[in-house]
Short mmCIF file of C-alpha atoms in Angstrom, two decimals:
data_model
loop_
_atom_site.label_atom_id
_atom_site.label_comp_id
_atom_site.label_asym_id
_atom_site.label_seq_id
_atom_site.Cartn_x
_atom_site.Cartn_y
_atom_site.Cartn_z
CA UNK A 1 223.13 66.78 108.54
CA UNK A 2 223.95 69.46 111.23
CA UNK A 3 222.85 72.38 112.25
CA UNK A 4 224.09 76.12 114.06
CA UNK A 5 221.65 78.32 115.71
CA UNK A 6 222.82 81.85 116.73
CA UNK A 7 219.99 83.85 118.99
CA UNK A 8 219.90 87.10 117.49
CA UNK A 9 217.43 88.80 119.59
CA UNK A 10 216.20 87.50 123.18
CA UNK A 11 214.92 89.55 126.44
CA UNK A 12 218.61 88.52 127.58
CA UNK A 13 222.06 89.09 125.97
CA UNK A 14 225.16 87.07 126.47
CA UNK A 15 228.55 88.40 127.47
CA UNK A 16 229.36 88.82 123.68
CA UNK A 17 230.60 92.36 123.47
CA UNK A 18 228.05 94.81 122.27
CA UNK A 19 225.19 92.52 121.97
CA UNK A 20 221.50 94.03 122.12
CA UNK A 21 218.88 92.52 124.58
CA UNK A 22 215.36 93.30 123.78
CA UNK A 23 212.00 91.75 124.31
CA UNK A 24 211.19 89.26 121.42
CA UNK A 25 213.04 86.53 119.37
CA UNK A 26 214.98 85.68 116.68
CA UNK A 27 217.09 83.23 115.57
CA UNK A 28 219.70 82.57 112.51
CA UNK A 29 219.80 79.06 111.21
CA UNK A 30 222.56 77.38 109.49
CA UNK A 31 222.66 73.67 107.74
CA UNK A 32 224.47 72.33 105.58
CA UNK A 33 222.84 73.71 102.41
CA UNK A 34 220.51 76.23 103.96
CA UNK A 35 220.70 79.46 105.96
CA UNK A 36 217.30 81.21 107.02
CA UNK A 37 215.83 84.05 109.78
CA UNK A 38 213.54 82.79 111.87
CA UNK A 39 211.58 85.54 113.36
CA UNK A 40 213.14 88.99 113.73
CA UNK A 41 212.58 90.39 117.01
CA UNK A 42 210.83 93.70 118.29
CA UNK A 43 212.86 96.10 116.39
CA UNK A 44 216.67 96.77 115.82
CA UNK A 45 218.10 94.27 118.32
CA UNK A 46 218.49 91.21 115.65
CA UNK A 47 220.08 93.29 113.02
CA UNK A 48 222.46 95.18 115.34
CA UNK A 49 223.65 91.52 116.69
CA UNK A 50 223.78 90.11 113.19
CA UNK A 51 226.15 92.98 111.87
CA UNK A 52 227.82 92.53 115.52
CA UNK A 53 228.68 89.19 115.30
CA UNK A 54 229.97 89.63 111.58
CA UNK A 55 226.60 87.50 109.79
CA UNK A 56 226.53 88.33 106.25
CA UNK A 57 222.18 87.92 106.11
CA UNK A 58 222.21 88.96 102.12
CA UNK A 59 219.89 86.74 100.14
CA UNK A 60 218.32 84.82 103.18
CA UNK A 61 214.56 84.05 103.36
CA UNK A 62 212.65 84.88 106.46
CA UNK A 63 210.39 82.66 108.41
CA UNK A 64 207.58 84.25 111.04
CA UNK A 65 206.70 82.38 113.69
CA UNK A 66 203.43 84.43 114.49
CA UNK A 67 202.05 88.09 113.88
CA UNK A 68 203.06 89.71 117.30
CA UNK A 69 205.24 92.57 117.39
CA UNK A 70 207.90 91.02 118.88
CA UNK A 71 208.72 88.75 116.65
CA UNK A 72 207.73 90.72 113.57
CA UNK A 73 208.91 94.27 114.41
CA UNK A 74 212.23 93.91 113.28
CA UNK A 75 211.29 92.62 109.90
CA UNK A 76 212.20 96.29 108.42
CA UNK A 77 215.89 96.38 109.87
CA UNK A 78 216.26 93.08 108.49
CA UNK A 79 214.99 93.18 105.22
CA UNK A 80 217.71 96.00 104.74
CA UNK A 81 220.39 93.33 105.40
CA UNK A 82 218.88 90.52 103.52
CA UNK A 83 217.56 92.66 100.59
CA UNK A 84 214.45 91.45 98.58
CA UNK A 85 213.43 87.95 100.32
CA UNK A 86 210.60 85.52 100.59
CA UNK A 87 209.03 85.78 103.82
CA UNK A 88 206.96 82.81 104.92
CA UNK A 89 204.00 83.18 107.52
CA UNK A 90 200.49 82.09 107.97
CA UNK A 91 197.69 84.21 106.55
CA UNK A 92 196.30 84.96 110.28
CA UNK A 93 199.57 86.66 111.43
CA UNK A 94 198.38 90.03 109.29
CA UNK A 95 195.20 89.74 111.60
CA UNK A 96 195.07 92.68 113.80
CA UNK A 97 195.88 91.39 117.27
CA UNK A 98 195.53 92.67 121.10
CA UNK A 99 196.28 91.82 124.38
CA UNK A 100 194.02 93.08 127.27
CA UNK A 101 195.33 93.44 130.77
CA UNK A 102 194.56 95.20 133.81
CA UNK A 103 191.44 96.26 132.11
CA UNK A 104 193.76 97.88 129.13
CA UNK A 105 193.66 97.26 125.71
CA UNK A 106 196.83 97.14 123.63
CA UNK A 107 197.75 96.64 119.89
CA UNK A 108 200.31 93.88 119.63
CA UNK A 109 200.32 93.08 115.88
CA UNK A 110 202.24 94.02 113.09
CA UNK A 111 203.76 97.40 113.11
CA UNK A 112 203.50 98.08 109.39
CA UNK A 113 200.95 96.87 106.58
CA UNK A 114 201.70 93.95 104.87
CA UNK A 115 201.81 96.43 101.60
CA UNK A 116 204.21 98.54 103.09
CA UNK A 117 206.77 95.75 103.86
CA UNK A 118 206.28 94.47 100.00
CA UNK A 119 207.49 97.69 99.05
CA UNK A 120 210.70 96.85 101.10
CA UNK A 121 211.23 93.95 99.34
CA UNK A 122 209.43 91.23 101.26
CA UNK A 123 207.41 88.64 99.26
CA UNK A 124 205.36 86.86 101.34
CA UNK A 125 204.78 83.19 101.05
CA UNK A 126 201.48 82.53 103.03
CA UNK A 127 199.93 79.21 103.95
CA UNK A 128 198.20 77.31 106.48
CA UNK A 129 200.10 74.09 105.59
CA UNK A 130 203.51 72.88 106.19
CA UNK A 131 206.02 74.81 104.11
CA UNK A 132 209.55 73.11 103.23
CA UNK A 133 212.28 75.88 103.40
CA UNK A 134 215.23 73.83 101.90
CA UNK A 135 216.44 70.14 103.01
CA UNK A 136 214.96 69.10 106.45
CA UNK A 137 213.66 72.08 107.19
CA UNK A 138 209.89 72.87 107.82
CA UNK A 139 208.03 75.61 108.67
CA UNK A 140 205.01 73.51 110.45
CA UNK A 141 201.81 75.20 109.44
CA UNK A 142 198.74 74.79 111.75
CA UNK A 143 199.64 73.13 114.83
CA UNK A 144 196.37 70.84 115.89
CA UNK A 145 195.66 71.18 119.82
CA UNK A 146 195.61 67.84 120.92
CA UNK A 147 196.46 68.29 124.99
CA UNK A 148 193.82 69.12 127.45
CA UNK A 149 196.22 71.64 129.19
CA UNK A 150 197.55 73.59 126.15
CA UNK A 151 194.41 76.06 125.98
CA UNK A 152 194.22 79.48 124.31
CA UNK A 153 195.17 82.57 126.30
CA UNK A 154 192.00 84.42 127.31
CA UNK A 155 193.90 87.77 127.38
CA UNK A 156 195.03 87.65 123.81
CA UNK A 157 192.48 88.99 121.38
CA UNK A 158 191.81 89.07 117.58
CA UNK A 159 189.47 91.77 116.00
CA UNK A 160 187.61 89.80 113.68
CA UNK A 161 185.76 91.80 113.08
CA UNK A 162 184.61 92.24 116.60
CA UNK A 163 187.20 91.63 119.42
CA UNK A 164 187.16 87.72 120.75
CA UNK A 165 189.92 85.52 121.85
CA UNK A 166 192.82 84.68 119.41
CA UNK A 167 192.84 81.24 118.73
CA UNK A 168 196.49 81.88 117.25
CA UNK A 169 196.42 79.51 114.57
CA UNK A 170 199.14 81.30 112.84
CA UNK A 171 201.46 79.93 115.64
CA UNK A 172 204.13 77.79 113.89
CA UNK A 173 207.40 76.42 114.54
CA UNK A 174 210.19 75.18 112.44
CA UNK A 175 211.18 71.47 112.44
CA UNK A 176 215.21 70.49 111.03
CA UNK A 177 215.97 67.01 110.26
CA UNK A 178 219.62 66.04 111.55
CA UNK A 179 221.57 63.50 112.15
CA UNK A 180 221.18 63.48 115.72
CA UNK A 181 217.23 63.76 115.45
CA UNK A 182 214.89 66.14 115.11
CA UNK A 183 215.35 70.12 116.40
CA UNK A 184 212.48 71.99 116.81
CA UNK A 185 212.75 75.88 116.93
CA UNK A 186 209.79 77.99 118.49
CA UNK A 187 208.78 81.42 118.21
CA UNK A 188 206.56 81.35 121.41
CA UNK A 189 204.79 78.06 121.14
CA UNK A 190 200.94 79.64 121.78
CA UNK A 191 200.12 76.48 120.10
CA UNK A 192 201.39 74.47 122.95
CA UNK A 193 205.17 73.30 123.49
CA UNK A 194 203.62 69.33 123.62
CA UNK A 195 201.11 69.91 120.64
CA UNK A 196 204.17 71.48 118.58
CA UNK A 197 206.62 68.42 119.01
CA UNK A 198 203.94 66.38 118.27
CA UNK A 199 202.78 68.05 115.20
CA UNK A 200 207.04 68.22 113.90
CA UNK A 201 207.00 64.63 114.71
CA UNK A 202 204.27 63.88 112.44
CA UNK A 203 205.10 66.58 109.66
CA UNK A 204 208.73 64.87 109.46
CA UNK A 205 208.05 61.44 110.58
CA UNK A 206 211.23 61.78 112.69
CA UNK A 207 210.70 60.56 116.11
CA UNK A 208 213.81 61.38 117.90
CA UNK A 209 214.17 65.07 119.32
CA UNK A 210 217.52 66.06 119.36
CA UNK A 211 216.84 69.39 120.53
CA UNK A 212 214.33 72.03 121.14
CA UNK A 213 215.01 75.73 121.59
CA UNK A 214 213.07 79.03 121.52
CA UNK A 215 210.03 80.77 123.47
CA UNK A 216 207.85 78.07 125.55
CA UNK A 217 205.06 80.56 126.75
CA UNK A 218 204.85 78.60 130.35
CA UNK A 219 205.99 82.22 131.85
CA UNK A 220 202.79 83.58 130.66
CA UNK A 221 200.23 80.50 130.55
CA UNK A 222 197.68 81.97 132.71
CA UNK A 223 196.60 84.80 134.84
CA UNK A 224 195.78 82.12 137.43
CA UNK A 225 198.79 80.97 139.04
CA UNK A 226 197.82 77.74 140.35
CA UNK A 227 196.43 77.01 136.61
CA UNK A 228 200.10 78.06 135.24
CA UNK A 229 201.76 75.63 137.35
CA UNK A 230 199.61 72.68 136.60
CA UNK A 231 200.33 73.69 133.09
CA UNK A 232 204.06 73.58 133.72
CA UNK A 233 204.17 70.40 135.38
CA UNK A 234 202.27 68.56 132.95
CA UNK A 235 204.35 70.07 130.24
CA UNK A 236 207.35 69.01 132.30
CA UNK A 237 205.42 65.35 132.99
CA UNK A 238 205.41 65.09 128.94
CA UNK A 239 209.04 66.30 128.04
CA UNK A 240 210.32 63.70 130.22
CA UNK A 241 209.04 61.07 127.69
CA UNK A 242 210.82 62.44 124.84
CA UNK A 243 214.57 62.17 126.23
CA UNK A 244 215.24 65.48 124.58
CA UNK A 245 218.83 65.92 123.90
CA UNK A 246 218.75 69.85 124.33
CA UNK A 247 216.55 72.11 126.19
CA UNK A 248 217.48 75.93 125.23
CA UNK A 249 214.68 77.82 126.44
CA UNK A 250 214.06 81.94 125.63
CA UNK A 251 211.81 84.76 125.66
CA UNK A 252 208.70 83.96 127.14
CA UNK A 253 209.55 80.94 129.10
CA UNK A 254 209.93 83.30 132.15
CA UNK A 255 212.33 82.52 134.99
CA UNK A 256 210.26 80.29 137.37
CA UNK A 257 209.59 77.88 134.58
CA UNK A 258 213.12 78.37 133.15
CA UNK A 259 214.16 77.14 136.87
CA UNK A 260 211.60 74.26 137.05
CA UNK A 261 213.00 73.11 133.43
CA UNK A 262 217.14 73.45 134.60
CA UNK A 263 216.20 71.48 138.04
CA UNK A 264 214.31 68.51 135.81
CA UNK A 265 216.88 68.55 132.80
CA UNK A 266 220.19 69.65 134.24
CA UNK A 267 222.93 69.51 131.59
CA UNK A 268 220.30 69.18 128.97
CA UNK A 269 219.15 72.81 129.54
CA UNK A 270 220.52 76.19 128.14
CA UNK A 271 219.00 79.41 128.71
CA UNK A 272 219.16 80.30 124.89
CA UNK A 273 219.86 84.22 125.10
CA UNK A 274 220.92 86.76 122.43
CA UNK A 275 224.60 86.08 121.28
CA UNK A 276 223.98 82.28 122.49
CA UNK A 277 225.57 79.64 119.94
CA UNK A 278 223.83 76.04 119.79
CA UNK A 279 225.14 73.52 117.44
CA UNK A 280 223.79 70.02 116.99
#
């Protein structure tokens, strides 16, 4: 089985005419048998870019990596293109999520309620466990935290009922079994890039990693620069062991981390911006 990935929303845009950039992430995924949307960007960019690229999204299902606005805010505009759709996510995706930076608290969860999206045609398929979305395609469910360097970010909070650090158990990724090995599609990798890769291998039973694309959150790992650099270097060290065929980073990877990954992986590295097409 082969896979085609077209990035519909990302912080930067390709040179394809009329493509919009927007802080967030969304990707169209197509295999021999299945087509779907993973994440929906922040607002209109994913739907706009899908139409610009001539993609017919009618009848597709939608999978959400987690409940932050920059991955779910475009759900309304995508539903206008898909029509009534199954939307796969973790139950904690609907929790009231916040970020606290510079002594300022800001809401960063879903922009509308679950009930409003259901009236728009969304049928939420909610599970903490892996969900199979098609032949060889898995939404991974909760990702065990097994490394000692991929820890929760203290500025990301959830109100439950008091404000506390959000463990982001809703953070998940897609794993697709291809003829060349496993392709892992990340939203933000809040669970940790290495934790996600290991979980994908355990769920699918496939050891070879043909590609990893999406947000790695290495650009926003820690307010402490020394700690962030240590996390990046430990991540790079672990990535070397997988012999990944393609590393296409996006969104929350950040320029410094992206440059480090490019220097390490060379021609196996792609900066995956809106309008990028990847085939594996």
